[in-house]
Short mmCIF file of C-alpha atoms and ligand atoms in Angstrom, two decimals:
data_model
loop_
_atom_site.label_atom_id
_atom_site.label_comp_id
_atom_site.label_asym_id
_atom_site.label_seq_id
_atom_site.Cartn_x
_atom_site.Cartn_y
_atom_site.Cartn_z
CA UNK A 1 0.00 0.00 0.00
CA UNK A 2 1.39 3.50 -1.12
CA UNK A 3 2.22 5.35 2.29
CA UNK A 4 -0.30 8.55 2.62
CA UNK A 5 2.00 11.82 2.73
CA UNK A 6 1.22 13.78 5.71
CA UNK A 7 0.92 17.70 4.37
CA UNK A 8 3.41 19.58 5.38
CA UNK A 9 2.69 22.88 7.74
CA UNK A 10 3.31 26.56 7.97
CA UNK A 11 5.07 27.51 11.06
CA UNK A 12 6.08 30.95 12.89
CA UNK A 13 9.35 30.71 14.74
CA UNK A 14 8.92 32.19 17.90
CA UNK A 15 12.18 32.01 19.28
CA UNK A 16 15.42 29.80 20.25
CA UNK A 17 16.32 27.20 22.28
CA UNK A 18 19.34 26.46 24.59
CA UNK A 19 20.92 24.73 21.61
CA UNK A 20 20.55 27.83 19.62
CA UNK A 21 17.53 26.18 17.24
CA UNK A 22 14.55 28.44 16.46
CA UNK A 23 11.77 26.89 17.97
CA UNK A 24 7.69 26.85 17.14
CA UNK A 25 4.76 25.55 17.90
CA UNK A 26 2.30 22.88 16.12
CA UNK A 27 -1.01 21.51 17.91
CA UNK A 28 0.12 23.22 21.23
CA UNK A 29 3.42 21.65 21.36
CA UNK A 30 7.34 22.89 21.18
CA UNK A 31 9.04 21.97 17.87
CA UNK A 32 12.71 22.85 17.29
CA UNK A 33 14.18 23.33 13.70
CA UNK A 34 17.97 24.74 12.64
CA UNK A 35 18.90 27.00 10.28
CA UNK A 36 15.95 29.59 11.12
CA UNK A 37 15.92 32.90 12.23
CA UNK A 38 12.68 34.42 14.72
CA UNK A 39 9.82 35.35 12.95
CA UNK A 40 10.34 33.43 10.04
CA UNK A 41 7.48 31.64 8.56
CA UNK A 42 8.50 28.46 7.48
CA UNK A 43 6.99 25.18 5.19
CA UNK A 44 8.34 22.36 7.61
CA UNK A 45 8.00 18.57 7.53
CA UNK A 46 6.87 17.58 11.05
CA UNK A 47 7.52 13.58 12.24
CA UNK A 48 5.55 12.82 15.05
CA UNK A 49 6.83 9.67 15.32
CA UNK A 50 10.77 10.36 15.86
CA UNK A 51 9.70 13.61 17.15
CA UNK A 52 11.79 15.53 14.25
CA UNK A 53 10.99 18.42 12.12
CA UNK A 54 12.63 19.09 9.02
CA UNK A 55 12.90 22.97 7.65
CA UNK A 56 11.31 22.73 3.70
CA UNK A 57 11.33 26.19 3.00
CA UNK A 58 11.54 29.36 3.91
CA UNK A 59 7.77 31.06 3.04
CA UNK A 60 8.60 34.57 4.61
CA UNK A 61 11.71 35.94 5.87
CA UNK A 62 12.32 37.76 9.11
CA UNK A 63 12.81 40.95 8.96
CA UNK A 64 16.08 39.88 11.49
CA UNK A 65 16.94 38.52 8.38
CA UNK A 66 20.18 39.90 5.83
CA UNK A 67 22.06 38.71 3.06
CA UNK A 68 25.53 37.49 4.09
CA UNK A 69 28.55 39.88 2.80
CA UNK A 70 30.40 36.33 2.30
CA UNK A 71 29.98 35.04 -1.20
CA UNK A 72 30.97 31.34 0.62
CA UNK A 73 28.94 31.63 4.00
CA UNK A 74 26.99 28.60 2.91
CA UNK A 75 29.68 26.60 1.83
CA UNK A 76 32.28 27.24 4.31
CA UNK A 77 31.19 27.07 7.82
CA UNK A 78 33.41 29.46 9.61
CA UNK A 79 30.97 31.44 10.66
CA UNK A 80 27.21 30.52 11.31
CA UNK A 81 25.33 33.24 11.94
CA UNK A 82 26.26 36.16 9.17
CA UNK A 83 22.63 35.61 7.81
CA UNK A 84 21.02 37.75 10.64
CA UNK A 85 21.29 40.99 11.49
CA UNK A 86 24.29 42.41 13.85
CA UNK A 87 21.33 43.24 16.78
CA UNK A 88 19.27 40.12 16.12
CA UNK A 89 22.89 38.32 16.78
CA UNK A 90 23.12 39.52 19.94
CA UNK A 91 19.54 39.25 21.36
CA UNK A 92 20.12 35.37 19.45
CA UNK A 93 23.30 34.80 21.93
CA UNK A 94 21.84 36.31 24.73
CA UNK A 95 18.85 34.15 23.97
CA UNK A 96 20.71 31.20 24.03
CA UNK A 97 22.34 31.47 27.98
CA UNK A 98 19.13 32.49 28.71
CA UNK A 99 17.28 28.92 28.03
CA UNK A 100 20.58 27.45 28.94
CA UNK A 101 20.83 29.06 32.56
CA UNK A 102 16.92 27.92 32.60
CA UNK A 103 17.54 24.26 31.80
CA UNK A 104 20.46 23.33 33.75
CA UNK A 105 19.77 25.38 37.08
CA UNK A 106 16.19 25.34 36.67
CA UNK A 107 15.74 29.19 37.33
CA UNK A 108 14.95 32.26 35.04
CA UNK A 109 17.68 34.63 35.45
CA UNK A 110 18.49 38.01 34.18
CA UNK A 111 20.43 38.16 31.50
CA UNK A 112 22.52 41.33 30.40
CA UNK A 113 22.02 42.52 26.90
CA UNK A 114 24.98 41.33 24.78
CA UNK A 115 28.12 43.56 24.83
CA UNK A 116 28.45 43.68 20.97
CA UNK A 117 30.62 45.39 18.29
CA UNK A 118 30.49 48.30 16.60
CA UNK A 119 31.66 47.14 13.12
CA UNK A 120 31.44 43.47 13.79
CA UNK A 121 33.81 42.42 11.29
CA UNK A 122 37.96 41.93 9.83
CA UNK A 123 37.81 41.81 13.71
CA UNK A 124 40.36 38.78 14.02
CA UNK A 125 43.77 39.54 14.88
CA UNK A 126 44.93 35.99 13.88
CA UNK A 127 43.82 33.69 11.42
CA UNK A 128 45.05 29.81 10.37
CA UNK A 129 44.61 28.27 7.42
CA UNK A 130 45.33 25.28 5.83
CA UNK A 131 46.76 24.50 2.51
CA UNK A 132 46.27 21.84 0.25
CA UNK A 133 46.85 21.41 -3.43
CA UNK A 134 44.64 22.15 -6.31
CA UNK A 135 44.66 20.79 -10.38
CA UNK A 136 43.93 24.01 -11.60
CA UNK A 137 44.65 26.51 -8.86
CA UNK A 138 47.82 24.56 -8.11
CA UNK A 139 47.49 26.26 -4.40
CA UNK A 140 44.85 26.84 -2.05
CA UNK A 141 44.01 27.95 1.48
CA UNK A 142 41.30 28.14 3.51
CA UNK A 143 39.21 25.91 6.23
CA UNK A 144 38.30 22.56 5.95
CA UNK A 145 34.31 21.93 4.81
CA UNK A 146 33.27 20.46 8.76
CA UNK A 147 33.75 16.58 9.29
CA UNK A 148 36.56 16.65 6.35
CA UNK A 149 39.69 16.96 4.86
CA UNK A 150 38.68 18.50 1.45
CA UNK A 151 39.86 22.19 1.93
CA UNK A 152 37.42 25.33 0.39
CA UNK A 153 39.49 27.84 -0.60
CA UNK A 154 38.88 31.58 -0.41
CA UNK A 155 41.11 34.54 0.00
CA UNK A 156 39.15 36.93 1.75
CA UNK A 157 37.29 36.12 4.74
CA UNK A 158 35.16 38.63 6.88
CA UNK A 159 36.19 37.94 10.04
CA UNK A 160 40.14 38.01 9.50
CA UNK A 161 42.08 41.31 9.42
CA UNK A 162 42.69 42.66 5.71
CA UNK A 163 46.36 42.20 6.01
CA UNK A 164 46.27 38.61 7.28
CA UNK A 165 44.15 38.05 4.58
CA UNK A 166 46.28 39.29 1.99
CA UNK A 167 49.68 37.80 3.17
CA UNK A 168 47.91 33.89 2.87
CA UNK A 169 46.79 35.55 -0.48
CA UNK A 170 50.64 36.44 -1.12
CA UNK A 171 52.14 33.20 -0.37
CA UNK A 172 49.87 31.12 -2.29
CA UNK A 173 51.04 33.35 -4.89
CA UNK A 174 54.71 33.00 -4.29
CA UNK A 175 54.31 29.18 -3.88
CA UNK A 176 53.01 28.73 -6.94
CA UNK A 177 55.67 31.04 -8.58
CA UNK A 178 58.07 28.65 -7.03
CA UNK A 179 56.55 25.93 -7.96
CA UNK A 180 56.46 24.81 -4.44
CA UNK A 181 53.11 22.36 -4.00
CA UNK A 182 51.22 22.13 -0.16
CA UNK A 183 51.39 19.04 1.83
CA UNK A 184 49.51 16.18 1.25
CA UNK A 185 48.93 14.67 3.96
CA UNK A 186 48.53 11.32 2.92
CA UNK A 187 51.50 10.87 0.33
CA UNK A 188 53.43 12.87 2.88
CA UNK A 189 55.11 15.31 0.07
CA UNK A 190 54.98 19.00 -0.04
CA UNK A 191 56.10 21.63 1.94
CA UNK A 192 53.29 24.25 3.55
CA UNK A 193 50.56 22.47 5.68
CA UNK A 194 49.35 25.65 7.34
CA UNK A 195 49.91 29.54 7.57
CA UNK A 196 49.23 31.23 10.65
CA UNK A 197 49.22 35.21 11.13
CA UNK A 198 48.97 36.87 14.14
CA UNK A 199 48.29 41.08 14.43
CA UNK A 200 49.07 43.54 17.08
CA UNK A 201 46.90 45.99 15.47
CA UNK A 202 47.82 48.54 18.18
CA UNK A 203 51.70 48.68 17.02
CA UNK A 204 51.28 46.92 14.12
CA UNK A 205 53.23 44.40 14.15
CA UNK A 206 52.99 40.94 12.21
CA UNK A 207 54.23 37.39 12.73
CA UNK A 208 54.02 35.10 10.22
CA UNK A 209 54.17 31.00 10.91
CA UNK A 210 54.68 28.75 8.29
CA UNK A 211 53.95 25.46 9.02
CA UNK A 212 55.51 22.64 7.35
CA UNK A 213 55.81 19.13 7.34
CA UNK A 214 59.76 18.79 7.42
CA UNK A 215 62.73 21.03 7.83
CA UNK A 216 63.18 20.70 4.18
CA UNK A 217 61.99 24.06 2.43
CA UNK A 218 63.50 24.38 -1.03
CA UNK A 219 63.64 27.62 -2.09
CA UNK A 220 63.72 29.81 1.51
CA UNK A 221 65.29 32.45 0.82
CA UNK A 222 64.00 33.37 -2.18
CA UNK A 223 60.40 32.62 -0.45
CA UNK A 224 61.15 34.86 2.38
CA UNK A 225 62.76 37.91 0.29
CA UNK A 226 59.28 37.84 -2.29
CA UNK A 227 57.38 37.53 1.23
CA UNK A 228 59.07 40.45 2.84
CA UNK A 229 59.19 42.46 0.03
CA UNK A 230 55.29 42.65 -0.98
CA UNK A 231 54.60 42.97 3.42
CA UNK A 232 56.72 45.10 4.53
CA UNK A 233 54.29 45.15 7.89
CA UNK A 234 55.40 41.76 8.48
CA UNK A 235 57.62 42.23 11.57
CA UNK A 236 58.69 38.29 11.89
CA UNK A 237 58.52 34.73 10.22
CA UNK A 238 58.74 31.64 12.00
CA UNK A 239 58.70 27.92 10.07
CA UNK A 240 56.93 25.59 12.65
CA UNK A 241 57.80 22.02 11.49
CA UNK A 242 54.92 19.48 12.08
CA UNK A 243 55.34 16.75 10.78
CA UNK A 244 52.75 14.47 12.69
CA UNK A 245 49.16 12.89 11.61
CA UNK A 246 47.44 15.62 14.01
CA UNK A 247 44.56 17.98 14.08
CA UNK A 248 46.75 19.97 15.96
CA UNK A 249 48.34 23.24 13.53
CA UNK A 250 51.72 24.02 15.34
CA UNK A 251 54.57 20.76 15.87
CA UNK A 252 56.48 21.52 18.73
CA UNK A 253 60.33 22.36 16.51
CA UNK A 254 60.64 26.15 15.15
CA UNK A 255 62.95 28.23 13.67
CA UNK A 256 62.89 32.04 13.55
CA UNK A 257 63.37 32.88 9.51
CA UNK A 258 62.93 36.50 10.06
CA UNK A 259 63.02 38.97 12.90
CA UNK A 260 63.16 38.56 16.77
CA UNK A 261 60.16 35.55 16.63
CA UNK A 262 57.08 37.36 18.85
CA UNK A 263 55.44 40.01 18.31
CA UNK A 264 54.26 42.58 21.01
CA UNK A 265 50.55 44.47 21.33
CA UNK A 266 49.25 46.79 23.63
CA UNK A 267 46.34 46.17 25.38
CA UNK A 268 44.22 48.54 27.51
CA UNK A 269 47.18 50.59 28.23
CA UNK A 270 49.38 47.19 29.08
CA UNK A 271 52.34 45.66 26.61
CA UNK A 272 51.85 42.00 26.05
CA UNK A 273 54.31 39.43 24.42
CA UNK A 274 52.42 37.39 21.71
CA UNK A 275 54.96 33.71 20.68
CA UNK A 276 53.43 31.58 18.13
CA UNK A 277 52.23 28.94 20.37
CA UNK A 278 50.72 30.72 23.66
CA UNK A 279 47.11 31.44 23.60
CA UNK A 280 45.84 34.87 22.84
CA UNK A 281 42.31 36.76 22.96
CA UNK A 282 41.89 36.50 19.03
CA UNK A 283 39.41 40.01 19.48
CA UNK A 284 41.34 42.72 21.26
CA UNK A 285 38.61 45.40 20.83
CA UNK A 286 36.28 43.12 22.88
CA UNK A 287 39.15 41.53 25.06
CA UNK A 288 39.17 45.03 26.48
CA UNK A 289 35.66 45.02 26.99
CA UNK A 290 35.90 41.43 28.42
CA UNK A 291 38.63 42.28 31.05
CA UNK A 292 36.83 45.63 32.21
CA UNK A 293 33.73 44.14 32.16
CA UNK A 294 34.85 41.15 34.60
CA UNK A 295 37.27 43.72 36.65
CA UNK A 296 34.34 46.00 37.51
CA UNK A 297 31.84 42.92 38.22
CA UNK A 298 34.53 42.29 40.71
CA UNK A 299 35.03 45.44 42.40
CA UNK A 300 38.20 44.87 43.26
CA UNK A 301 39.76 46.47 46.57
CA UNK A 302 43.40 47.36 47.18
CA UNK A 303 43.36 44.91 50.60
CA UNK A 304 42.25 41.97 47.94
CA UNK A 305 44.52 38.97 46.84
CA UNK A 306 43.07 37.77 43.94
CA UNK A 307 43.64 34.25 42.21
CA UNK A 308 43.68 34.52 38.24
CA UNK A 309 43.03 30.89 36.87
CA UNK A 310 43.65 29.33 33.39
CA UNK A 311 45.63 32.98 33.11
CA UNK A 312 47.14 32.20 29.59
CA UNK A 313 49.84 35.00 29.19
CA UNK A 314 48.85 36.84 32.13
CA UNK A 315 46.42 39.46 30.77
CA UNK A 316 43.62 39.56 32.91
CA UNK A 317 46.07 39.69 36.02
CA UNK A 318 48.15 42.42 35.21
CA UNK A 319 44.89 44.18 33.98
CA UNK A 320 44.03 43.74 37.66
CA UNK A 321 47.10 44.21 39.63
CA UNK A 322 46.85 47.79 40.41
CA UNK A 323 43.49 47.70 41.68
CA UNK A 324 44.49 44.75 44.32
CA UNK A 325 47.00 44.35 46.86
CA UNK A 326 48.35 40.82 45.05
CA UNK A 327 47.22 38.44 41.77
CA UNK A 328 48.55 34.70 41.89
CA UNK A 329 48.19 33.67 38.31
CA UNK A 330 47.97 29.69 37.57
CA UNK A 331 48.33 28.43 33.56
CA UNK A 332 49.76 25.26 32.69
CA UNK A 333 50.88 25.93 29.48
CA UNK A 334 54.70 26.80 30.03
CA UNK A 335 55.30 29.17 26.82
CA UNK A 336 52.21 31.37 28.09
CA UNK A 337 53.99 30.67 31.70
CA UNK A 338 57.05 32.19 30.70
CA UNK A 339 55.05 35.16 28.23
CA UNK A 340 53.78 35.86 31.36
CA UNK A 341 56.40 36.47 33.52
CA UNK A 342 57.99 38.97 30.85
CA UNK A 343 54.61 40.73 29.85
CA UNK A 344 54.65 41.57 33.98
CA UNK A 345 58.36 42.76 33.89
CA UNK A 346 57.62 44.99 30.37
CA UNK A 347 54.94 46.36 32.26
CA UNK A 348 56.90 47.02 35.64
CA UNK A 349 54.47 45.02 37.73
CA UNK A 350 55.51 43.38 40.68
CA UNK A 351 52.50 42.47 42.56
CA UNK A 352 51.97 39.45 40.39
CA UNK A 353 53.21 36.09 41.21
CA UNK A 354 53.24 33.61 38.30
CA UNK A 355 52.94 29.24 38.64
CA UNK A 356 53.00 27.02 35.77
CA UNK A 357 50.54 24.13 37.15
CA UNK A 358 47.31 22.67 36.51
CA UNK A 359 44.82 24.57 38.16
CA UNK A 360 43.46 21.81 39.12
CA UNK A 361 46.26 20.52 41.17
CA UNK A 362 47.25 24.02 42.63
CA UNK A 363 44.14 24.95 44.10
CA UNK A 364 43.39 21.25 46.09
CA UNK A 365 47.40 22.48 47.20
CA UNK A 366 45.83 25.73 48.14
CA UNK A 367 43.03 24.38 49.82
CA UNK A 368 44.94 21.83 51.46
CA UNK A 369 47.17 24.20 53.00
CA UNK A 370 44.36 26.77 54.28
CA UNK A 371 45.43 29.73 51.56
CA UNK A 372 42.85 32.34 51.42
CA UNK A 373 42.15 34.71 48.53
CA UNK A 374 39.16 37.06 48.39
CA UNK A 375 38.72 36.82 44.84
CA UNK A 376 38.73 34.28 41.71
CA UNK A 377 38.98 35.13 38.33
CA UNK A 378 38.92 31.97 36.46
CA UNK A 379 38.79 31.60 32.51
CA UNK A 380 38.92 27.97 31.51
CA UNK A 381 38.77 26.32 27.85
CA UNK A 382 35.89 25.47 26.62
CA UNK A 383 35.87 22.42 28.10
CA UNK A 384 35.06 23.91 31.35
CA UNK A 385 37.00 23.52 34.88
CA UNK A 386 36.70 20.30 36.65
CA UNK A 387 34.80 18.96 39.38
CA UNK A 388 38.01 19.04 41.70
CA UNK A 389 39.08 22.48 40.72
CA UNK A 390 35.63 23.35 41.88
CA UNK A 391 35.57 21.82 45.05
CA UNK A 392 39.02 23.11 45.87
CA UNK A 393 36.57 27.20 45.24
CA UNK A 394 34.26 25.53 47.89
CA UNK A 395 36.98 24.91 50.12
CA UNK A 396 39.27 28.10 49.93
CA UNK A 397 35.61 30.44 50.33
CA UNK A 398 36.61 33.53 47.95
CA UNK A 399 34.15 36.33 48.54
CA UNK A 400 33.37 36.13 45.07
CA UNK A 401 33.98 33.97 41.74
CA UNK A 402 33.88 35.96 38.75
CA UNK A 403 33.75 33.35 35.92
CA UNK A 404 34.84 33.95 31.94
CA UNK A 405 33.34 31.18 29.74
CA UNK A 406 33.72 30.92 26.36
CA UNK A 407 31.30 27.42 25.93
CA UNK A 408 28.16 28.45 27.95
CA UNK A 409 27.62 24.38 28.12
CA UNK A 410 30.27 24.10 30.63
CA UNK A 411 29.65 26.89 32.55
CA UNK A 412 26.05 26.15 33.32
CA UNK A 413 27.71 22.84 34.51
CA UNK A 414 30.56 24.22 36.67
CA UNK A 415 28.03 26.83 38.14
CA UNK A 416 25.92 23.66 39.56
CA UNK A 417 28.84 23.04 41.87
CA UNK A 418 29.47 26.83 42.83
CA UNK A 419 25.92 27.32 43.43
CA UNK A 420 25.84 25.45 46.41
CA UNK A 421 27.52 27.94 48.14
CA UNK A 422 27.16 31.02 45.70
CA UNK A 423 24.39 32.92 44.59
CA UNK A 424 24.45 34.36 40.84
CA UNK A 425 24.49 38.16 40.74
CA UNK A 426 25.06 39.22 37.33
CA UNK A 427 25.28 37.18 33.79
CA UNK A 428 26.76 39.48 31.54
CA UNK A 429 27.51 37.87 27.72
CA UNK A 430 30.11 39.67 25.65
CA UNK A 431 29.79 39.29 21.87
CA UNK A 432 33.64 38.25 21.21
CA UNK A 433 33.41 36.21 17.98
CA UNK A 434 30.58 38.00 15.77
CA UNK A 435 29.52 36.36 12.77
CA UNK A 436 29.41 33.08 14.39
CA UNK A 437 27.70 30.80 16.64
CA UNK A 438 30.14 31.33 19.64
CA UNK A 439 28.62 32.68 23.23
CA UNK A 440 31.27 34.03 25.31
CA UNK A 441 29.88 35.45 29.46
CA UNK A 442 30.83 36.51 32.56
CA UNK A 443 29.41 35.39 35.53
CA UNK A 444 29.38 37.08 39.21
CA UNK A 445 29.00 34.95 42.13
CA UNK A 446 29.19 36.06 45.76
CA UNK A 447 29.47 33.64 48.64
CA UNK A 448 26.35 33.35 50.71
CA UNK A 449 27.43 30.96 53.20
CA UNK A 450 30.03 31.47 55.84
N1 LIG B 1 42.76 34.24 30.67
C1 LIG B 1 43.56 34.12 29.49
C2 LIG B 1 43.54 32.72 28.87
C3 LIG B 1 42.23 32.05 28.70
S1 LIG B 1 42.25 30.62 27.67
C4 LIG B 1 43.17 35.16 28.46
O1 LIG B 1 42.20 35.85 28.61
O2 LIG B 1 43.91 35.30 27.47
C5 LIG B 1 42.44 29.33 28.78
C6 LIG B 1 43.85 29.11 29.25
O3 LIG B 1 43.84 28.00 30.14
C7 LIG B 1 44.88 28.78 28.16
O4 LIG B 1 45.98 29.64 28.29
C8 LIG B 1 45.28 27.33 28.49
O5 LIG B 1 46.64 27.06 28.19
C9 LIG B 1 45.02 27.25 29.98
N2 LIG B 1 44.78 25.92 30.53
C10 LIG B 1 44.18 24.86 29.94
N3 LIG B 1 44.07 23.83 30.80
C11 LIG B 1 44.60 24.26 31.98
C12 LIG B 1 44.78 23.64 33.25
N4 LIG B 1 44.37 22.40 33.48
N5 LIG B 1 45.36 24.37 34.22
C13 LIG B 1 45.76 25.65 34.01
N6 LIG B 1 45.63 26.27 32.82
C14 LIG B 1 45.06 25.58 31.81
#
């Protein structure tokens, strides 16, 4: 018997869920769908059965709607969101730790309205792409299409500063002048896996990484000299060599081909070493934002000690030391370690004490030997802190925990141990990576217990 087709239906999207979906509803009930934008009408396929819908078409658009500047938004993935509206993004993001916040600690809380940009784009000041080889191209660079290897290649992307666009442009161009091919990773030949380019838009200065998959690179000095010559803003190259079968971009051996092999940026006011492997805000109009936002949640005094966790190079402490009587700063990385320790000597600061630990492991240490500090500042990956590190917060009782998260997924998570002893005073998200799908807060907690 031929199966009878269910008609489809004609939805309104009324808003978003914690997984960022739009959401609607049909015969009274919530329905979640992707790639729709609030206030949408859309022709959708609803399952009843596996409890699915499926978007068919787009009948009217929102008027949160816009056409994406990138000619490849569809194709590429970068970025997910460039199809709405700069405002609608935020309200979208805020949306999202709003539901999440709901679901996890079963509470409505206040969200702040999303810090955002002015001109939310060419905001990055680093970009990495990866090379691969091309029949008619010969070379190309760009990101790989999500869940593959096959590379899209594009030489301007919105989010990425003009010049680090331009120099990837460049040394495709030189490569193939060369007639140098990329790697392939699976006949293990060719020279240029990856090109990294980091900014310090502040004092402009550039560092190029050219990631290879041996030491061999015919043709170097020739490379470099057509390099330098067309970028004369690039202030130093580095050859990373990696020759591994990793999704990681940097190996561990380098070599400094040009210049002194870092560059430097200033930051609120503050001088900060940038190497090629140490983590680094990637936005440093809204790392400002970020920093001042958290400091002020804090309300620092100059009696405090305050504990800076996951501290990467050290920003956030030294943006904090004068407003406190001492910052201990924990990373476990040991080039940002050691960035740190200099970035707090450039800047004449002496009220910061650096360890290179897991954060983990130094604050049980902490708790275990009865340190106090009034105030924690922690900023983990996106993978969140760990139950431990938590526990050890419990123990040590800072007057307050202001928490940076870039994944709001493991924040709400972490905050279900702190809330035990904390209550939530502000939620503040700051719009760091516009264009795309990425929700970046800061959380103030006091202690309410004694
Ligand atoms: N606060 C810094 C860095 C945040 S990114 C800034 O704003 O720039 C998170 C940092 O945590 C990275 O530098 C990473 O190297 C560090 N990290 C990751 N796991 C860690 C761990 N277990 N212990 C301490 N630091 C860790």
């Amino acid at each position: 018997m031929k199966e009878i087709k269910k008609p489809t239906e004609t939805v309104s999207i009324i808003g978003y869920n914690e997984k960022g979906n739009g959401t609607f509803l049909s015969n009274g009930m919530p329905w979640e769908i992707s790639n729709v934008v609030e206030k949408d009408v859309a022709e959708v396929d609803i399952n009843y059965k596996n409890r699915e819908a499926r978007l068919i078409r787009i009948k009217e658009k929102s008027p949160y709607r816009t056409k994406p500047k990138c000619p490849i938004f569809e194709k590429c993935g970068g970025c997910q969101i460039q199809h709405m509206i700069y405002s609608h993004q935020l309200e979208y993001k805020k949306r999202i730790v709003e539901e999440l916040f709901k679901k996890t600690l079963k509470k409505t809380y206040t969200i702040k309205p999303c810090l955002g940009m002015d001109n939310p784009y060419y905001y990055r000041n680093k970009n990495q792409m990866v090379f691969g080889n091309d029949p008619k191209l010969k070379v190309i660079s760009g990101f790989y299409v999500e869940g593959t290897h096959k590379v899209i290649n594009f030489d301007n992307c919105y989010l990425q500063d003009d010049v680090t666009n331009k120099i990837v442009a460049t040394i495709k161009d030189i490569m193939v002048k060369l007639r140098l091919s990329a790697y392939n990773e699976d006949r293990k030949t060719g020279l240029i896996r990856h090109v990294m380019v980091k900014r310090s838009f502040s004092l402009n200065e550039t560092m190029v990484i050219l990631v290879t998959g041996t030491e061999v690179f015919p043709g170097r000095n020739n490379f470099l000299k057509m390099l330098l010559a067309r970028h004369p803003e690039i202030t130093t190259v580095i050859q990373n060599i990696n020759p591994k079968e990793t999704s990681a971009v940097l190996g561990n051996k380098e070599i400094v081909l040009y210049g002194k092999g870092y560059i430097t940026d200033c930051l609120g006011g503050y001088i900060f070493k940038i190497s090629s492997q140490s983590f680094y805000q990637v936005n440093p109009k809204q790392t400002v934002v970020l920093y001042l936002t958290a400091l002020k949640l804090a309300n620092l005094s100059k009696t405090n000690t305050l504990l800076d966790a996951y501290s990467g190079v050290g920003t956030i402490g030294i943006f904090a030391s004068s407003l406190v009587d001492k910052v201990i700063s924990v990373e476990l990385e040991k080039s940002a370690h050691l960035d740190a320790i200099e970035n707090a000597k450039m800047n004449k600061i002496k009220n910061v004490r650096f360890f290179n630990d897991d954060a983990t492991r130094f604050l049980i240490n902490m708790a275990r030997r009865k340190e106090k500090v009034d105030v924690v500042i922690m900023d983990p990956p996106r993978s969140g802190s760990t139950p431990q590190f938590l526990q050890a917060i419990l123990m040590i009782k800072p007057q307050k925990v202001v928490y940076i998260s870039c994944n709001p997924y493991t924040l709400v998570n972490d905050l279900q141990t702190l809330i035990k002893d904390y209550e939530i005073n502000t939620i503040q998200p700051v719009d760091m990576f516009p264009q795309t799908n990425h929700v970046e807060c800061v959380v103030l907690m006091s202690r309410v217990k004694e």
